[in-house]
C-alpha positions as a printed NumPy array, in Angstrom:
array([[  0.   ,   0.   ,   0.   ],
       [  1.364,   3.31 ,  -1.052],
       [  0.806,   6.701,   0.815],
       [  0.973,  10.293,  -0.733],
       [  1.579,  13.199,   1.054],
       [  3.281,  16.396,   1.282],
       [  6.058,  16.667,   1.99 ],
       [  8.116,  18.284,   5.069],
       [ 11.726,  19.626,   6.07 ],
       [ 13.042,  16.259,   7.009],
       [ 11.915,  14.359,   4.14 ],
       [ 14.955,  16.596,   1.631],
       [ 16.879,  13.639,   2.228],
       [ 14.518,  11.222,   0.509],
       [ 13.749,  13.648,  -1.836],
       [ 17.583,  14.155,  -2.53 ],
       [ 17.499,  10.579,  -3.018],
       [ 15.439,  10.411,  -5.656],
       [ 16.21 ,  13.197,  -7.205],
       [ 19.69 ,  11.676,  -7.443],
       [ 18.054,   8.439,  -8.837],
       [ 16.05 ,  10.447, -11.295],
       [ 19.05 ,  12.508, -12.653],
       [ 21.025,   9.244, -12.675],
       [ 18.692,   7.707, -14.878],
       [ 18.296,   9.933, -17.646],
       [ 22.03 ,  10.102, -17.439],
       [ 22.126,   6.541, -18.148],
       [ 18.993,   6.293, -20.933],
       [ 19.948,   8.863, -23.015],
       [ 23.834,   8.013, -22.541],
       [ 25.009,  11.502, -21.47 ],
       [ 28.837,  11.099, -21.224],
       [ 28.307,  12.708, -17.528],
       [ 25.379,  13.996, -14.844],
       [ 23.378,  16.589, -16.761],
       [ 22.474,  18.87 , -13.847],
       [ 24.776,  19.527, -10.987],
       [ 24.8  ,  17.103,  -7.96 ],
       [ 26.455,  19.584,  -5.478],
       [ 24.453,  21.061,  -2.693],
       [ 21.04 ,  18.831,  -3.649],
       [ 19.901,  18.352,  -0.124],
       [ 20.896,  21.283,   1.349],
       [ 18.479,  23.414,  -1.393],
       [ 15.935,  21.29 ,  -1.41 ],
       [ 15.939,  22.004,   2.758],
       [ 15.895,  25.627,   1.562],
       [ 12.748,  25.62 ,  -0.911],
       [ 10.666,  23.311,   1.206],
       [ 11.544,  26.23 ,   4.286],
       [ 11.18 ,  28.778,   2.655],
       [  7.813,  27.002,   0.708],
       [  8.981,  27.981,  -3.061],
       [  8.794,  24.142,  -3.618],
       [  5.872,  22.328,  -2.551],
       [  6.599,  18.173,  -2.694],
       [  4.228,  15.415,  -2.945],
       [  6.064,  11.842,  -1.695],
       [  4.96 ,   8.297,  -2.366],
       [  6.099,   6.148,   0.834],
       [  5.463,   2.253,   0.776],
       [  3.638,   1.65 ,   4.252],
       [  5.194,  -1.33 ,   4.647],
       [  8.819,  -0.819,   4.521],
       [  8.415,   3.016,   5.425],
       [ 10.38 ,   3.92 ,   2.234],
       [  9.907,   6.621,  -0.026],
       [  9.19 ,   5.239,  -3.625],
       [  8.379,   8.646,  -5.983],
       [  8.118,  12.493,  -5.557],
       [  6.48 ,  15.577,  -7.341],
       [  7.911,  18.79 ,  -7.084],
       [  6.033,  21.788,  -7.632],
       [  6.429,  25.783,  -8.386],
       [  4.553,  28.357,  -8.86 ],
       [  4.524,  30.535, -11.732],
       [  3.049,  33.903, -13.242],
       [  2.486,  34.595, -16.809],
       [ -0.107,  36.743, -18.989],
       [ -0.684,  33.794, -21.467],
       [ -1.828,  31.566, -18.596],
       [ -3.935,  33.804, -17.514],
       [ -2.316,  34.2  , -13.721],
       [ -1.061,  31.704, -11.453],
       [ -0.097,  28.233, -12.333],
       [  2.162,  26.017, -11.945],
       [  5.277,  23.871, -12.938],
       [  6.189,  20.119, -12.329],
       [  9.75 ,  20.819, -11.726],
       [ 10.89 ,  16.738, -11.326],
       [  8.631,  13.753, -11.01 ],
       [ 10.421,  10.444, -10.13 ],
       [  9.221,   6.906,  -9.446],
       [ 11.535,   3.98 ,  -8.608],
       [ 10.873,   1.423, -11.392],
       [  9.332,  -1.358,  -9.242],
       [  6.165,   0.925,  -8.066],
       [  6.052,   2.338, -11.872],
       [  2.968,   0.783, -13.547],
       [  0.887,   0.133, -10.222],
       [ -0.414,   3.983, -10.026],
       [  1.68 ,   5.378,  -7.86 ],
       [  2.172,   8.134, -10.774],
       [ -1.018,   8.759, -11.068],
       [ -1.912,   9.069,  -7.584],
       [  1.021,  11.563,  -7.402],
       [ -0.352,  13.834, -10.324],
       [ -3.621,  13.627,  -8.87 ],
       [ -2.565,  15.116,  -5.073],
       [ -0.744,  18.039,  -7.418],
       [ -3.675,  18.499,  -9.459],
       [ -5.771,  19.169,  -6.196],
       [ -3.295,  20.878,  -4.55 ],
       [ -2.977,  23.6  ,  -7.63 ],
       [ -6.866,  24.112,  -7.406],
       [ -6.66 ,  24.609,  -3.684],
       [ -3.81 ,  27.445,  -4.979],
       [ -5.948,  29.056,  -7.818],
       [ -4.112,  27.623, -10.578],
       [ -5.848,  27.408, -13.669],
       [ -3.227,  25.088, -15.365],
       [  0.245,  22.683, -14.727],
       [  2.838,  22.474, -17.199],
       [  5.618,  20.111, -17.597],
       [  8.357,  19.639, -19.452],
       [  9.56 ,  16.037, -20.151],
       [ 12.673,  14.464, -20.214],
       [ 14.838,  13.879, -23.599],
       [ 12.517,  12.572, -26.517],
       [ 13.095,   9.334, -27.905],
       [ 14.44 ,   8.29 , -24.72 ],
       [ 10.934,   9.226, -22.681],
       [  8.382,   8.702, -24.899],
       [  6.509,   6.728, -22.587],
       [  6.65 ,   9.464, -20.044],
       [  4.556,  11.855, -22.789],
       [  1.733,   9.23 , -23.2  ],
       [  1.594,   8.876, -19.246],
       [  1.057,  12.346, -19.049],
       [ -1.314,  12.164, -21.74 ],
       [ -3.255,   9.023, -20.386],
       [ -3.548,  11.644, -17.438],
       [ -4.933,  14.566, -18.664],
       [ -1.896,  16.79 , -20.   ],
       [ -1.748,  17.861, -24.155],
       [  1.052,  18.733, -25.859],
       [  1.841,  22.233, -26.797],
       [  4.401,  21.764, -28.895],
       [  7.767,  23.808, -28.788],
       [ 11.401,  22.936, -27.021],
       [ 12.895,  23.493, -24.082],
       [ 15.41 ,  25.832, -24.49 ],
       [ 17.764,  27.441, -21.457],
       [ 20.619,  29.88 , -21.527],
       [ 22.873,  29.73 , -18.684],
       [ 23.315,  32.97 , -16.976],
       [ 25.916,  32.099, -13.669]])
């Protein structure tokens, strides 16, 4: 039986955990000669934004062995063309033996309240690499989310 709920403070090392797993995984699927986000200071930010409530997390825990299996990690964002408030799915992770069995879902779902609770009007996501994720899209899909076409694009300013 899986739980979801939000997160606190002392969970940033579980969610450093699979955040780490996450990362480490598209490393290894779309065969990125190295990590393709920096590693250093993980846990200690994630402490930050879940103090300082920038980041709102929802975790998947396995009642049984107490462990946390998945986590959703939210923002909030502004713009004009979404009319207001809404917000982002900044990572998403599930350990591959609770993948398939709704966890995912159930993890979308808690976000999907918790952004009406906040006003939003819409989430947006941005998926990992295509080919290498294409079954990501269609879960998204299956769930509710359309594509809106375009690339993510970044420009590093630091």
């Amino acid at each position: 039986m899986i739980r979801i709920e939000r997160a606190a403070v002392p969970d940033s090392v579980n969610i450093t955990r699979l955040f780490e797993a996450l990362i480490a995984e598209i490393t290894e699927r779309t065969g990125a000669p190295t990590p393709l986000f920096s590693l250093s200071g993980t846990a200690e930010k994630c402490k930050s934004y879940l103090e300082t409530g920038i980041y709102t997390v929802w975790m998947a825990t396995d009642r049984l062995s107490g462990r946390a299996v998945g986590f959703l990690s939210l923002c909030e964002s502004h713009a004009l063309y979404a009319d207001g408030a809404f917000g982002i799915i900044q990572e998403f992770y599930v350990e591959p033996e609770y993948r398939s069995r709704g966890v995912g879902a159930r993890l979308l779902a808690a976000a999907q309240a918790y952004g009406k609770t906040c006003g939003w009007k819409r989430l947006e996501v941005v998926t990992p690499p295509l080919p290498f994720f294409q079954r990501t899209v269609l879960f998204y899909e299956r769930n509710g989310f359309e594509k809106t076409g375009g690339a993510k694009l970044k420009a590093v300013l630091l």
